[in-house]
Every structure is written in structure tokens, then in C-alpha cells.
Amino acid sequence: MAKLPRKRFLKDNMPKLNELNLSEALEQLRSEQITSLDLVQACFAQIRKTDPELQVFITLVEEQALEQARTADKLIHQEGEAAFIKQPLLGVPYACKDNFCTKGIQTTASSNILRDFIPPYESTVTAKLKEAGAILLGKTNMDSFAHGSSTETSDFFTTKNPWDTSRVPGGSSGGSAAAVVSHMCIFAIGSETGGSIRGPASWCGLTGLKPSYGRVSRYGLIAMASSTDSPGPITKSAADAAIILQVLAGKDPFDATTLNAQVDDYFDNIMQFAIKGLKIGKPKSYFGLDLQPGLRAVLDEAVVHFEKLGAEIVEVDLMDPKYSIAVYTILQRSEVSSNLARFDGIRYGHSRDAFNFENKKRMMLGAYALSSGYYDQYYSKAQKVRTLIVEDFERAFQKVDVLIGPTMPCVALKIGESANSPMFGEMMDVLTEPSTIAGLTGITFPCGYVDSLPVGMQVIGPALSESTVLGVVNTYQNATNYHKKFPNLESLT
Ligand code: GLN
């Protein structure tokens, strides 16, 4: 078939290429209205403009990315649609949290311990993205070893929130969220153990999906708490998240905890999804929490919106989320003390002195909780309460299809505010920790503003109900514009 001449895309009233969302970028790459090279270059131009102030990237791989973009363009030109059947993300640039091993590319987990680490192997997540044709731009800042909710525990620098640079972007996947909302990339990858995808996505006004535990492989993800670690996408919409999950999900022989369940056709499912009659549970304990003034009104409006869209809102009793803080704290520290033991100064080169205060505190608490005499009192008891939390959700899902709630108890905090709060990570993630402990799926989406900062609402569903939670948010986003609002970055340029 004859090829149409390539149209220039950059017209006055059009968004810049790096401002496209994933669905738009794919459509325009497919029709050859734009090239991958232009798209990748537009992202790097934005990175050069905004990263010096926002402090998002630890490592950039520009030459490699440009080379991959040229190859993608050739393939698209030669094969047309067929190229996208083989590689559904062909030519799309993305950013990845720096705790996914990338072969030959420095991977630090924002830690001094791993500051010179160049992995000899590729994580399954980044391997799948590469296979699907996505182009890695660089690795993003995070809380060191993912210990935190602000990126302030990074051993290198604190990432700034693009909505207000005196504030944190959330964490631990704060660099990934800041990269997407400042249009440095088309989408990004994060990981969540207790709230690290939903938290920063919420504080940056984005859509963030935490898949069910075991839906996406942890192979090559630098382990934090292995019984809850879940990789997932941070995107500009639920439809974009569905496209990425499609690529990431599935059984992986390298991760025995991945689920065998069939991978749904997430994008098709959400396009056909009907919200009418869906029972959405509103947990009294989540909405009854001490939320920042102004937040409740924004959230209530979103709840009313779901009702207008045809969903049935049902109040449900769910265990007080404060119990999850206790359980998460014990389990996460215990798993950290075991997982971080491998950084013993022999295998990765830097002595254990290089751990920061937050890392050390967590390892020591974990070793204490696991030590003989205290094991029953702490670790074993926490596991029992974990079972109660799982059962509590199971009971709720007998009555309703999904649950909604605030994602965070407040909007993005000022840089430095976490300093005097030793339990900052837990206090901020109080509403995301229960569902990660239970291995469920959850997605946050923007639903309004308080003090000109984005507010996130979350939808939580039973394990493997990604099509449903994505469908709920996609329905909301089809009817609203909050996900299309981005911070004004003019002052940075
Ligand atoms: N805020 C939680 C913590 O500090 C969660 C971090 C995460 O999900 N990686 O542990």
C-alpha cells in the first residue's frame, strides 16, 4: 500500500508531542503523523528544560533511546499496522523507577550502596516493555530502596512536585510520577509495596495502577517487601494504564509468585465496561478518617458523579485502616531486614555503612521483630492480623463489586515536612496499605483540587479485577476532565 506523505504535527494549536498521552501517541505513530524520533527528541527537550529544577532522573540513556527510535520509525514505515501487532508500544518513550534492573544501565534504587551497580540482567518488566517496542529514556528518582513516601529518603536528591516545587511529589515512585505529569515521557513505571504507585500518582494528579499481587512479575525488581511488592504503570489515563498492563501482566517462570490466571484483554474490556448497576462500596472507616479540610468535599463530589453515571453507592464497614499501619510496619521491616542482608559489602561493593538512617532503622526494627522471643509477639501476630484484613475485604466484596476512598489523607506536603515524623511513610499510606497487604488491585485517579493541588480518589477491587477497576476509572474519565489538567511549568523554562 502506498504510504501517505508524513504530516508535520507541530501546529500552533496542537499540544507538543511530549504532551500526548499514550493512546494519542500510538494513534499518531501508527498513522505516521509523527515519528518516534520526534517524540523521543521532544521528551529529551522537555527533560533538559525542566529536570534541572524538578530533579527527576538519576540516569538518562539518550543515545540508546534515539537509536531505538530510528529503528522503530523504519519498522513502522516498512510494516505499518503489522508492526504494532507484534509490538504494541512501538516507538513510545517511557521512564522507569530506578529499582528495576536494566542490563548494562546503572540501577541504584536511589541508594549509595548500589550507586555503581550495573545489572548483568534485565527485569521482566523492562524486558517486556522492550519487547513491546517501548523506548526507555532513563531511570527515575525514588525513596532509597523504596523506603518512604516523598523521595526525600533518596541518597541523591529530592524530586520536586511539578504542581508546586516547594512540595514533594510523593513516593516512593515520586520521580516516575513527576516525569509523567511534567511531560518528560509518555508514561512511567513504578512499584508499590504499601502505596508507592498510588501515593505519588495522587499527589501529582495522575492515574496510577497497583496491579494485584502476582499479576506482574517482580523478577529483577530490587526487593523491598517481597510479599507485597507490585510493579505497575503511572499514566495520564486509565485507558493508557490498561494498554501497559496488557504488556506487563502474566505468569513469569522467573517469579514463582506470579499468578497463572489468564491475562484479560484490559483495553477491550474497559471499552465495553458498563458502570450501570455496579455496586461501589464506600467504607465508613476510610471516609471517617481525619482528612485535610477541603478534601472531603472534593471526594464527595466524585462519589455523586459515580451515582450519576449509574453506579449504586453502598456504605460498607471495613476495619479501621490504623490496624494496617501496625501490620505493614512489622511485616515490611521484617522483610526488609531479610532482603537487604544481601548488601553485605561483599557482593555489591559498598559497606553497610552506606545505608542511610531510614534504611538502617527499618532493618533493625525488622531484625528485632524476627528475633527469637519477639517473633511470636510481633511477626507472627502481624501475620494473623493480616489474615483478618484479607477476610475483612473478602466480606466487603460479597456485598459490593469495588470500594472507593480517598487515596491520601491530604494533598502533597512541603519538602521537609516528613523530617520530624518517623512514621511518615505509614501515616501517608494509611489508606493504601490495607489493600496492598491483602494483595488486591487499586487505582488512583485525579478528581479535583484543594489549594490548587490535585486530589486523588482510589478504586480498590478483588484480586485480578483489574478490568473492573480500570473500567470504573475510564468511565469517570470519559465524563470528566481532571485527568487532562497539568501543572503550568512556564516558570521552569
Ligand atoms: N510508604 C510506605 C513505606 O514507607 C510504602 C513504600 C512503598 O510502597 N514502597 O514503606
PDB file of C-alpha atoms and ligand atoms in Angstrom, residues 97 99 142-150 153 171-173 191-200 224-225 228-230 328-329 332-333 336 358 362 408 422-430 432-433 436, ligand 1:
ATOM      1  CA  LYS A  97      11.792   3.826  38.516  1.00  0.00           C
ATOM      2  CA  ASN A  99      14.687  -0.132  41.240  1.00  0.00           C
ATOM      3  CA  MET A 142      12.744   7.299  44.403  1.00  0.00           C
ATOM      4  CA  ASP A 143      12.998   6.905  48.141  1.00  0.00           C
ATOM      5  CA  SER A 144      16.119   4.885  48.818  1.00  0.00           C
ATOM      6  CA  PHE A 145      15.207   1.170  48.448  1.00  0.00           C
ATOM      7  CA  ALA A 146      11.597   2.445  48.251  1.00  0.00           C
ATOM      8  CA  HIS A 147      11.574   3.261  51.973  1.00  0.00           C
ATOM      9  CA  GLY A 148       9.289   6.266  52.160  1.00  0.00           C
ATOM     10  CA  SER A 149       6.524   8.338  50.615  1.00  0.00           C
ATOM     11  CA  SER A 150       8.209  11.516  49.420  1.00  0.00           C
ATOM     12  CA  THR A 153      14.995   9.422  51.651  1.00  0.00           C
ATOM     13  CA  GLY A 171       6.916   8.418  46.905  1.00  0.00           C
ATOM     14  CA  SER A 172       8.468   6.138  46.684  1.00  0.00           C
ATOM     15  CA  SER A 173       7.866   6.279  42.883  1.00  0.00           C
ATOM     16  CA  SER A 191       6.418  -0.154  42.078  1.00  0.00           C
ATOM     17  CA  GLU A 192       4.176  -0.326  45.110  1.00  0.00           C
ATOM     18  CA  THR A 193       4.718  -2.104  48.396  1.00  0.00           C
ATOM     19  CA  GLY A 194       2.440  -0.041  50.594  1.00  0.00           C
ATOM     20  CA  GLY A 195       1.315   2.910  48.473  1.00  0.00           C
ATOM     21  CA  SER A 196       4.251   3.846  46.289  1.00  0.00           C
ATOM     22  CA  ILE A 197       2.358   3.968  42.980  1.00  0.00           C
ATOM     23  CA  ARG A 198      -0.979   5.344  44.149  1.00  0.00           C
ATOM     24  CA  GLY A 199       0.565   7.891  46.528  1.00  0.00           C
ATOM     25  CA  PRO A 200       2.768   9.803  44.091  1.00  0.00           C
ATOM     26  CA  MET A 224      11.627  -4.242  49.300  1.00  0.00           C
ATOM     27  CA  ALA A 225       8.912  -6.348  50.950  1.00  0.00           C
ATOM     28  CA  THR A 228       3.546  -7.140  48.661  1.00  0.00           C
ATOM     29  CA  ASP A 229       5.908  -5.626  46.011  1.00  0.00           C
ATOM     30  CA  SER A 230       3.873  -4.946  42.843  1.00  0.00           C
ATOM     31  CA  TYR A 328       2.503  -3.226  57.459  1.00  0.00           C
ATOM     32  CA  THR A 329       5.185  -1.775  59.716  1.00  0.00           C
ATOM     33  CA  GLN A 332       7.629  -4.603  55.834  1.00  0.00           C
ATOM     34  CA  ARG A 333      10.519  -4.111  58.284  1.00  0.00           C
ATOM     35  CA  VAL A 336      13.441  -5.536  54.567  1.00  0.00           C
ATOM     36  CA  GLU A 358      15.846   5.265  57.231  1.00  0.00           C
ATOM     37  CA  ARG A 362      13.916  -0.389  59.117  1.00  0.00           C
ATOM     38  CA  MET A 408      -4.128  10.016  50.586  1.00  0.00           C
ATOM     39  CA  PRO A 422       9.388   8.789  61.947  1.00  0.00           C
ATOM     40  CA  MET A 423       6.226   7.045  60.724  1.00  0.00           C
ATOM     41  CA  PHE A 424       5.657   9.439  57.816  1.00  0.00           C
ATOM     42  CA  GLY A 425       5.558   6.659  55.174  1.00  0.00           C
ATOM     43  CA  GLU A 426       2.870   4.805  57.073  1.00  0.00           C
ATOM     44  CA  MET A 427       0.751   7.801  58.051  1.00  0.00           C
ATOM     45  CA  MET A 428       0.589   8.964  54.446  1.00  0.00           C
ATOM     46  CA  ASP A 429      -0.123   5.493  53.081  1.00  0.00           C
ATOM     47  CA  VAL A 430      -2.712   4.557  55.705  1.00  0.00           C
ATOM     48  CA  THR A 432      -3.325   2.236  50.504  1.00  0.00           C
ATOM     49  CA  GLU A 433      -1.582  -0.168  52.867  1.00  0.00           C
ATOM     50  CA  THR A 436      -1.513  -3.994  49.396  1.00  0.00           C
TER      51      THR A 436
HETATM   52  N1  GLN B   1       5.171   4.442  52.426  1.00  0.00           N
HETATM   53  C1  GLN B   1       5.428   3.060  52.570  1.00  0.00           C
HETATM   54  C2  GLN B   1       6.781   2.867  53.216  1.00  0.00           C
HETATM   55  O1  GLN B   1       7.385   3.838  53.541  1.00  0.00           O
HETATM   56  C3  GLN B   1       5.349   2.390  51.250  1.00  0.00           C
HETATM   57  C4  GLN B   1       6.507   2.495  50.365  1.00  0.00           C
HETATM   58  C5  GLN B   1       6.316   1.638  49.149  1.00  0.00           C
HETATM   59  O2  GLN B   1       5.204   1.289  48.758  1.00  0.00           O
HETATM   60  N2  GLN B   1       7.418   1.279  48.518  1.00  0.00           N
HETATM   61  O3  GLN B   1       7.191   1.776  53.436  1.00  0.00           O
END
